PDB file of C-alpha atoms in Angstrom:
ATOM      1  CA  MET A 505      13.630  28.336  -0.382  1.00 90.00           C
ATOM      2  CA  PHE A 506      15.131  26.800   2.858  1.00 93.00           C
ATOM      3  CA  THR A 507      17.220  22.857   2.270  1.00 97.00           C
ATOM      4  CA  GLN A 508      18.522  20.793   4.089  1.00 97.00           C
ATOM      5  CA  HIS A 509      20.362  17.884   3.532  1.00 97.00           C
ATOM      6  CA  LEU A 510      20.036  14.981   6.242  1.00 96.00           C
ATOM      7  CA  SER A 511      20.633  11.757   6.831  1.00 96.00           C
ATOM      8  CA  ILE A 512      17.944   9.438   8.087  1.00 97.00           C
ATOM      9  CA  GLY A 513      19.446   6.084   8.794  1.00 92.00           C
ATOM     10  CA  ASP A 514      21.552   4.555   5.695  1.00 89.00           C
ATOM     11  CA  MET A 515      18.719   7.185   3.626  1.00 96.00           C
ATOM     12  CA  PRO A 516      20.365  10.252   2.502  1.00 98.00           C
ATOM     13  CA  ALA A 517      17.563  12.834   2.424  1.00 98.00           C
ATOM     14  CA  VAL A 518      16.311  16.473   1.479  1.00 98.00           C
ATOM     15  CA  LEU A 519      14.436  18.806   3.187  1.00 98.00           C
ATOM     16  CA  TYR A 520      12.016  21.696   2.225  1.00 98.00           C
ATOM     17  CA  GLY A 521      10.911  24.180   3.913  1.00 97.00           C
ATOM     18  CA  GLU A 522      11.059  26.797   7.249  1.00 96.00           C
ATOM     19  CA  ARG A 523      10.131  25.341   9.822  1.00 96.00           C
ATOM     20  CA  ALA A 524       5.940  23.662  10.240  1.00 97.00           C
ATOM     21  CA  ALA A 525       4.285  22.180  11.678  1.00 97.00           C
ATOM     22  CA  GLN A 526       3.690  19.421   9.291  1.00 97.00           C
ATOM     23  CA  VAL A 527       5.312  17.745   6.602  1.00 98.00           C
ATOM     24  CA  CYS A 528       4.871  15.898   3.973  1.00 98.00           C
ATOM     25  CA  LEU A 529       7.379  12.985   3.318  1.00 98.00           C
ATOM     26  CA  TYR A 530       7.952  12.042  -0.681  1.00 98.00           C
ATOM     27  CA  VAL A 531       8.416   8.856  -1.707  1.00 98.00           C
ATOM     28  CA  HIS A 532       9.995   7.991  -5.583  1.00 98.00           C
ATOM     29  CA  GLY A 533       9.551   6.055  -7.748  1.00 96.00           C
ATOM     30  CA  LYS A 534      11.871   3.833  -9.758  1.00 94.00           C
ATOM     31  CA  CYS A 535      14.866   6.526 -11.098  1.00 93.00           C
ATOM     32  CA  GLY A 536      13.577   8.789  -9.465  1.00 96.00           C
ATOM     33  CA  CYS A 537      15.611   9.934  -6.338  1.00 97.00           C
ATOM     34  CA  LYS A 538      14.788  12.500  -3.439  1.00 98.00           C
ATOM     35  CA  GLU A 539      15.333  15.662  -5.311  1.00 98.00           C
ATOM     36  CA  GLU A 540      12.753  14.853  -6.864  1.00 97.00           C
ATOM     37  CA  ALA A 541      10.882  16.498  -3.413  1.00 98.00           C
ATOM     38  CA  GLU A 542      11.207  19.928  -4.879  1.00 97.00           C
ATOM     39  CA  SER A 543       8.210  19.896  -7.432  1.00 96.00           C
ATOM     40  CA  LEU A 544       6.442  19.315  -4.044  1.00 97.00           C
ATOM     41  CA  ALA A 545       8.714  22.039  -2.231  1.00 97.00           C
ATOM     42  CA  ALA A 546       7.442  24.074  -3.962  1.00 96.00           C
ATOM     43  CA  LEU A 547       3.642  23.957  -3.746  1.00 96.00           C
ATOM     44  CA  LEU A 548       3.511  22.871   0.183  1.00 96.00           C
ATOM     45  CA  CYS A 549       5.365  25.456   1.704  1.00 95.00           C
ATOM     46  CA  THR A 550       3.674  27.873   0.926  1.00 93.00           C
ATOM     47  CA  ARG A 551       0.739  25.583   2.236  1.00 92.00           C
ATOM     48  CA  GLY A 552       2.170  25.156   5.872  1.00 93.00           C
ATOM     49  CA  PHE A 553       4.284  22.476   4.893  1.00 96.00           C
ATOM     50  CA  GLN A 554       7.904  21.312   4.850  1.00 98.00           C
ATOM     51  CA  VAL A 555       8.562  18.545   2.387  1.00 98.00           C
ATOM     52  CA  LEU A 556      11.342  15.295   3.698  1.00 98.00           C
ATOM     53  CA  GLY A 557      12.576  14.176   0.031  1.00 98.00           C
ATOM     54  CA  VAL A 558      14.358  10.645   0.676  1.00 98.00           C
ATOM     55  CA  ASP A 559      16.524   8.466  -2.393  1.00 98.00           C
ATOM     56  CA  LEU A 560      15.692   4.582  -1.929  1.00 98.00           C
ATOM     57  CA  PRO A 561      18.387   2.014  -2.530  1.00 97.00           C
ATOM     58  CA  GLU A 562      20.421   2.468  -5.701  1.00 96.00           C
ATOM     59  CA  HIS A 563      18.972   5.821  -6.176  1.00 97.00           C
ATOM     60  CA  GLY A 564      19.501   9.034  -6.012  1.00 96.00           C
ATOM     61  CA  ALA A 565      23.108   9.554  -4.045  1.00 96.00           C
ATOM     62  CA  ARG A 566      23.439   5.968  -3.393  1.00 97.00           C
ATOM     63  CA  LYS A 567      23.222   4.229  -6.679  1.00 95.00           C
ATOM     64  CA  GLY A 568      26.259   1.567  -6.873  1.00 93.00           C
ATOM     65  CA  GLY A 569      25.656   0.673  -3.161  1.00 92.00           C
ATOM     66  CA  LYS A 570      25.280  -2.674  -1.839  1.00 93.00           C
ATOM     67  CA  GLU A 571      21.060  -2.149  -1.033  1.00 95.00           C
ATOM     68  CA  LYS A 572      19.001  -3.179  -3.399  1.00 96.00           C
ATOM     69  CA  LEU A 573      15.528  -2.306  -4.529  1.00 96.00           C
ATOM     70  CA  VAL A 574      13.719  -5.093  -2.981  1.00 97.00           C
ATOM     71  CA  PRO A 575      10.840  -4.823  -0.310  1.00 97.00           C
ATOM     72  CA  TRP A 576      12.835  -6.364   2.517  1.00 98.00           C
ATOM     73  CA  GLN A 577      15.421  -3.110   1.968  1.00 97.00           C
ATOM     74  CA  VAL A 578      13.617  -0.581   2.159  1.00 98.00           C
ATOM     75  CA  VAL A 579      10.283  -1.248   4.364  1.00 98.00           C
ATOM     76  CA  PRO A 580      12.081  -1.167   7.413  1.00 98.00           C
ATOM     77  CA  GLU A 581      13.429   1.897   6.096  1.00 98.00           C
ATOM     78  CA  LEU A 582      10.217   3.661   5.477  1.00 98.00           C
ATOM     79  CA  GLN A 583       9.637   2.717   9.461  1.00 98.00           C
ATOM     80  CA  ASN A 584      12.354   4.424  10.494  1.00 98.00           C
ATOM     81  CA  LEU A 585      10.958   7.142   8.103  1.00 98.00           C
ATOM     82  CA  LEU A 586       8.659   7.251   9.648  1.00 98.00           C
ATOM     83  CA  SER A 587       9.605   6.918  12.747  1.00 98.00           C
ATOM     84  CA  TYR A 588      11.825  10.199  12.377  1.00 98.00           C
ATOM     85  CA  ALA A 589       8.806  11.955  11.322  1.00 98.00           C
ATOM     86  CA  LYS A 590       7.128  11.534  14.558  1.00 98.00           C
ATOM     87  CA  GLU A 591       9.991  13.242  16.360  1.00 97.00           C
ATOM     88  CA  ASN A 592       9.419  16.198  14.852  1.00 97.00           C
ATOM     89  CA  TRP A 593       7.120  16.458  13.328  1.00 98.00           C
ATOM     90  CA  GLN A 594       3.111  16.768  14.933  1.00 96.00           C
ATOM     91  CA  SER A 595       1.477  16.048  12.078  1.00 97.00           C
ATOM     92  CA  ILE A 596       2.377  13.786   8.828  1.00 98.00           C
ATOM     93  CA  SER A 597       1.291  13.587   5.517  1.00 97.00           C
ATOM     94  CA  LEU A 598       2.585  10.756   2.453  1.00 98.00           C
ATOM     95  CA  TYR A 599       2.813  11.809  -1.150  1.00 98.00           C
ATOM     96  CA  ALA A 600       4.506   8.148  -2.974  1.00 98.00           C
ATOM     97  CA  ASN A 601       4.232   8.150  -6.447  1.00 97.00           C
ATOM     98  CA  SER A 602       5.030   4.095  -8.524  1.00 97.00           C
ATOM     99  CA  ILE A 603       6.135   2.079  -6.763  1.00 97.00           C
ATOM    100  CA  GLY A 604       7.004   4.651  -4.514  1.00 98.00           C
ATOM    101  CA  ALA A 605       3.146   3.579  -3.064  1.00 98.00           C
ATOM    102  CA  TYR A 606       3.994   0.364  -3.159  1.00 98.00           C
ATOM    103  CA  PHE A 607       6.682   0.506  -1.104  1.00 98.00           C
ATOM    104  CA  SER A 608       4.816   2.722   0.671  1.00 98.00           C
ATOM    105  CA  LEU A 609       2.153   1.012   1.651  1.00 98.00           C
ATOM    106  CA  SER A 610       4.016  -2.190   3.134  1.00 98.00           C
ATOM    107  CA  ALA A 611       5.200  -0.021   4.818  1.00 98.00           C
ATOM    108  CA  PHE A 612       3.164   2.331   6.688  1.00 98.00           C
ATOM    109  CA  GLN A 613       0.197  -0.065   6.605  1.00 95.00           C
ATOM    110  CA  ALA A 614      -0.320   0.069  11.018  1.00 92.00           C
ATOM    111  CA  ALA A 615       0.554   3.758  10.750  1.00 96.00           C
ATOM    112  CA  HIS A 616      -2.045   6.943   9.745  1.00 96.00           C
ATOM    113  CA  PHE A 617      -1.096  10.131   8.200  1.00 97.00           C
ATOM    114  CA  GLN A 618      -3.246  13.477   8.126  1.00 96.00           C
ATOM    115  CA  LYS A 619      -3.427  12.653   3.782  1.00 96.00           C
ATOM    116  CA  CYS A 620      -2.160  10.843   1.687  1.00 97.00           C
ATOM    117  CA  LEU A 621      -0.982  11.072  -1.865  1.00 98.00           C
ATOM    118  CA  PHE A 622      -0.581   8.745  -4.207  1.00 98.00           C
ATOM    119  CA  VAL A 623       0.331   9.169  -7.696  1.00 98.00           C
ATOM    120  CA  SER A 624      -0.231   6.040 -10.510  1.00 97.00           C
ATOM    121  CA  PRO A 625       0.230   3.874  -7.677  1.00 98.00           C
ATOM    122  CA  ILE A 626       1.674   0.271  -8.085  1.00 98.00           C
ATOM    123  CA  LEU A 627      -0.995  -1.291  -6.075  1.00 97.00           C
ATOM    124  CA  ASP A 628      -0.534  -4.986  -5.879  1.00 97.00           C
ATOM    125  CA  MET A 629       2.565  -5.901  -6.240  1.00 97.00           C
ATOM    126  CA  PRO A 630       1.807 -10.728  -7.492  1.00 97.00           C
ATOM    127  CA  ALA A 631      -0.297  -9.107 -10.255  1.00 96.00           C
ATOM    128  CA  LEU A 632       2.323  -6.551 -11.548  1.00 97.00           C
ATOM    129  CA  ILE A 633       4.915  -9.234 -11.974  1.00 97.00           C
ATOM    130  CA  GLU A 634       2.724 -11.951 -13.565  1.00 97.00           C
ATOM    131  CA  LYS A 635       1.927  -8.956 -15.793  1.00 96.00           C
ATOM    132  CA  MET A 636       6.059  -8.706 -16.716  1.00 96.00           C
ATOM    133  CA  MET A 637       6.078 -12.565 -16.873  1.00 96.00           C
ATOM    134  CA  GLY A 638       3.710 -12.697 -19.531  1.00 96.00           C
ATOM    135  CA  TRP A 639       5.331 -10.288 -20.969  1.00 95.00           C
ATOM    136  CA  ALA A 640       8.930 -11.979 -21.323  1.00 96.00           C
ATOM    137  CA  SER A 641       6.861 -15.581 -22.039  1.00 96.00           C
ATOM    138  CA  VAL A 642       8.451 -16.803 -18.534  1.00 96.00           C
ATOM    139  CA  SER A 643       6.322 -18.891 -16.368  1.00 96.00           C
ATOM    140  CA  SER A 644       5.903 -19.398 -12.195  1.00 95.00           C
ATOM    141  CA  GLU A 645       7.952 -23.171 -12.479  1.00 96.00           C
ATOM    142  CA  ARG A 646      10.857 -21.848 -14.967  1.00 97.00           C
ATOM    143  CA  LEU A 647      11.213 -18.432 -12.790  1.00 97.00           C
ATOM    144  CA  GLN A 648      11.488 -20.692  -9.395  1.00 97.00           C
ATOM    145  CA  ALA A 649      13.848 -23.083 -11.120  1.00 97.00           C
ATOM    146  CA  GLU A 650      15.588 -20.241 -12.684  1.00 96.00           C
ATOM    147  CA  ARG A 651      15.060 -17.926  -9.227  1.00 96.00           C
ATOM    148  CA  GLU A 652      16.405 -14.334 -11.889  1.00 95.00           C
ATOM    149  CA  ILE A 653      15.820 -14.041 -15.323  1.00 96.00           C
ATOM    150  CA  PRO A 654      16.299 -11.049 -17.250  1.00 94.00           C
ATOM    151  CA  THR A 655      13.658  -9.790 -19.878  1.00 94.00           C
ATOM    152  CA  ALA A 656      13.749  -7.646 -23.235  1.00 91.00           C
ATOM    153  CA  PHE A 657      12.357  -4.611 -21.242  1.00 90.00           C
ATOM    154  CA  GLY A 658      14.136  -4.016 -18.234  1.00 88.00           C
ATOM    155  CA  GLU A 659      13.417  -6.002 -15.826  1.00 91.00           C
ATOM    156  CA  THR A 660      14.655  -8.533 -13.983  1.00 94.00           C
ATOM    157  CA  LEU A 661      11.955 -11.260 -12.732  1.00 96.00           C
ATOM    158  CA  SER A 662      13.079 -12.813  -8.899  1.00 97.00           C
ATOM    159  CA  TRP A 663      11.447 -15.682  -7.555  1.00 98.00           C
ATOM    160  CA  GLU A 664      12.161 -14.385  -4.598  1.00 97.00           C
ATOM    161  CA  TYR A 665      10.813 -10.896  -4.934  1.00 97.00           C
ATOM    162  CA  TYR A 666       7.266 -12.611  -6.663  1.00 97.00           C
ATOM    163  CA  THR A 667       6.877 -14.969  -3.243  1.00 97.00           C
ATOM    164  CA  TYR A 668       8.070 -12.091  -0.644  1.00 97.00           C
ATOM    165  CA  ALA A 669       4.943  -9.368  -2.355  1.00 97.00           C
ATOM    166  CA  LYS A 670       2.914 -12.838  -1.826  1.00 97.00           C
ATOM    167  CA  GLN A 671       3.104 -13.354   1.474  1.00 97.00           C
ATOM    168  CA  HIS A 672       2.882 -10.335   2.257  1.00 96.00           C
ATOM    169  CA  PRO A 673      -0.350  -8.140   1.093  1.00 95.00           C
ATOM    170  CA  ILE A 674      -2.169  -5.409   1.883  1.00 96.00           C
ATOM    171  CA  LEU A 675      -4.985  -5.651   3.895  1.00 95.00           C
ATOM    172  CA  THR A 676      -5.109  -3.084   5.409  1.00 96.00           C
ATOM    173  CA  TRP A 677      -4.887   0.980   4.946  1.00 97.00           C
ATOM    174  CA  ASN A 678      -6.135   3.017   7.952  1.00 93.00           C
ATOM    175  CA  SER A 679      -4.720   7.254   6.143  1.00 96.00           C
ATOM    176  CA  PRO A 680      -7.557   9.178   4.069  1.00 97.00           C
ATOM    177  CA  THR A 681      -5.825   8.879   0.725  1.00 97.00           C
ATOM    178  CA  ALA A 682      -6.627  10.343  -2.767  1.00 98.00           C
ATOM    179  CA  ILE A 683      -5.596   8.215  -6.233  1.00 98.00           C
ATOM    180  CA  LEU A 684      -4.225  10.410  -9.332  1.00 98.00           C
ATOM    181  CA  TYR A 685      -4.220   7.127 -12.133  1.00 98.00           C
ATOM    182  CA  ALA A 686      -3.906   7.593 -15.285  1.00 96.00           C
ATOM    183  CA  GLY A 687      -5.704   6.162 -17.835  1.00 95.00           C
ATOM    184  CA  ARG A 688      -3.107   5.228 -20.153  1.00 95.00           C
ATOM    185  CA  ASP A 689      -1.001   2.780 -17.386  1.00 96.00           C
ATOM    186  CA  ASN A 690       0.143  -0.030 -18.629  1.00 93.00           C
ATOM    187  CA  LEU A 691       1.146  -1.272 -15.359  1.00 95.00           C
ATOM    188  CA  THR A 692      -1.924  -0.979 -12.943  1.00 96.00           C
ATOM    189  CA  ASP A 693      -5.002  -2.096 -14.461  1.00 95.00           C
ATOM    190  CA  ARG A 694      -7.972  -0.131 -14.224  1.00 96.00           C
ATOM    191  CA  GLU A 695      -9.846  -2.833 -13.041  1.00 97.00           C
ATOM    192  CA  THR A 696      -6.588  -3.161 -10.064  1.00 97.00           C
ATOM    193  CA  VAL A 697      -7.094   1.228  -9.012  1.00 98.00           C
ATOM    194  CA  THR A 698     -10.951   1.444  -8.802  1.00 98.00           C
ATOM    195  CA  ALA A 699     -11.600  -2.483  -6.253  1.00 97.00           C
ATOM    196  CA  PHE A 700      -8.533  -0.486  -4.620  1.00 98.00           C
ATOM    197  CA  ALA A 701      -9.539   2.969  -4.045  1.00 98.00           C
ATOM    198  CA  GLU A 702     -13.168   0.531  -2.887  1.00 98.00           C
ATOM    199  CA  ARG A 703     -12.486  -0.898  -0.340  1.00 97.00           C
ATOM    200  CA  PHE A 704      -9.843   1.288   1.121  1.00 97.00           C
ATOM    201  CA  ASP A 705     -13.072   4.562   0.190  1.00 97.00           C
ATOM    202  CA  CYS A 706     -10.158   6.308  -1.841  1.00 97.00           C
ATOM    203  CA  ALA A 707     -10.868   9.103  -3.523  1.00 97.00           C
ATOM    204  CA  LEU A 708      -9.120   8.101  -7.091  1.00 98.00           C
ATOM    205  CA  GLN A 709      -8.920  10.804  -9.804  1.00 97.00           C
ATOM    206  CA  ILE A 710      -8.779   9.388 -13.492  1.00 97.00           C
ATOM    207  CA  TYR A 711      -6.894  11.774 -16.305  1.00 97.00           C
ATOM    208  CA  GLU A 712      -7.941   9.173 -18.841  1.00 96.00           C
ATOM    209  CA  GLU A 713      -4.855  11.115 -21.710  1.00 92.00           C
ATOM    210  CA  GLY A 714      -2.265   9.958 -18.818  1.00 93.00           C
ATOM    211  CA  GLU A 715       0.600   7.806 -18.943  1.00 93.00           C
ATOM    212  CA  HIS A 716       2.030   5.618 -16.207  1.00 95.00           C
ATOM    213  CA  TRP A 717       4.680   8.773 -15.831  1.00 92.00           C
ATOM    214  CA  PHE A 718       3.455  12.557 -15.335  1.00 93.00           C
ATOM    215  CA  HIS A 719       5.763  14.762 -17.555  1.00 92.00           C
ATOM    216  CA  THR A 720       4.211  15.916 -20.196  1.00 93.00           C
ATOM    217  CA  GLU A 721       3.499  19.685 -20.082  1.00 94.00           C
ATOM    218  CA  LYS A 722      -0.112  18.780 -20.017  1.00 95.00           C
ATOM    219  CA  GLN A 723       0.196  16.038 -17.004  1.00 95.00           C
ATOM    220  CA  LEU A 724       2.037  18.161 -14.666  1.00 95.00           C
ATOM    221  CA  ALA A 725      -1.143  21.009 -14.805  1.00 96.00           C
ATOM    222  CA  VAL A 726      -3.395  18.032 -13.839  1.00 96.00           C
ATOM    223  CA  LEU A 727      -0.811  16.381 -11.812  1.00 96.00           C
ATOM    224  CA  ARG A 728      -0.373  20.034  -9.979  1.00 96.00           C
ATOM    225  CA  ASP A 729      -4.134  20.750  -9.929  1.00 96.00           C
ATOM    226  CA  PHE A 730      -4.995  17.515  -7.636  1.00 96.00           C
ATOM    227  CA  VAL A 731      -1.987  17.911  -5.552  1.00 96.00           C
ATOM    228  CA  ILE A 732      -3.667  21.664  -4.292  1.00 93.00           C
ATOM    229  CA  GLY A 733      -6.618  20.356  -4.458  1.00 91.00           C
ATOM    230  CA  GLU A 734      -6.274  17.293  -2.391  1.00 91.00           C
ATOM    231  CA  THR A 735      -3.750  19.290   0.286  1.00 81.00           C
ATOM    232  CA  VAL A 736      -5.556  20.092   3.341  1.00 57.00           C
ATOM    233  CA  GLU A 737      -4.441  23.654   4.927  1.00 52.00           C
ATOM    234  CA  PRO A 738      -3.491  24.086   8.439  1.00 44.00           C
TER     235      PRO A 738
END
């Protein structure tokens, strides 16, 4: 498969596939990287697409960099990515995973994609932070006072992040979207994904045996079928 490495602003990027009129932007989740887009490219590049993946802050080639994986850093970067895509392709689709979906929703509320695919998406960041506060037995008063609190499960609770998420809700989403949700997802509640799908008229597929991270052979087969089934060929 033809592969090209490039930079889009501060984001290292990789482009898969021969020249095409359509591109699918790949926004990875936590612990991901731009090269994850290769598996999507294997499915889409034979169907008239190129696939463009980027490294978010603290991930891939940006590990150890000064930028942090916070929405006020990521959102402008993703908006720059979309501007680049508009300059180079006629049609733009979006694939986003986990927190990558939250960042995409925050960055692209005014955009219109040909099609969006969300896998295990984080759809309500304030609710997720509040859930993590419950896991760590941290009150909002304590978080406000201490500003940042490390937890035993590896996340650092941040008052700045929490207040930002509450002050920047997802109010609009105008692109045709399909969601693959795992029945055993411990980050996004079923009620949250169902309400989001109903509010924004999204197609919702629930894989009851799945987990937030699709990684087993069977889970990946479900993911592949989801992508192929929801992809619009030219």
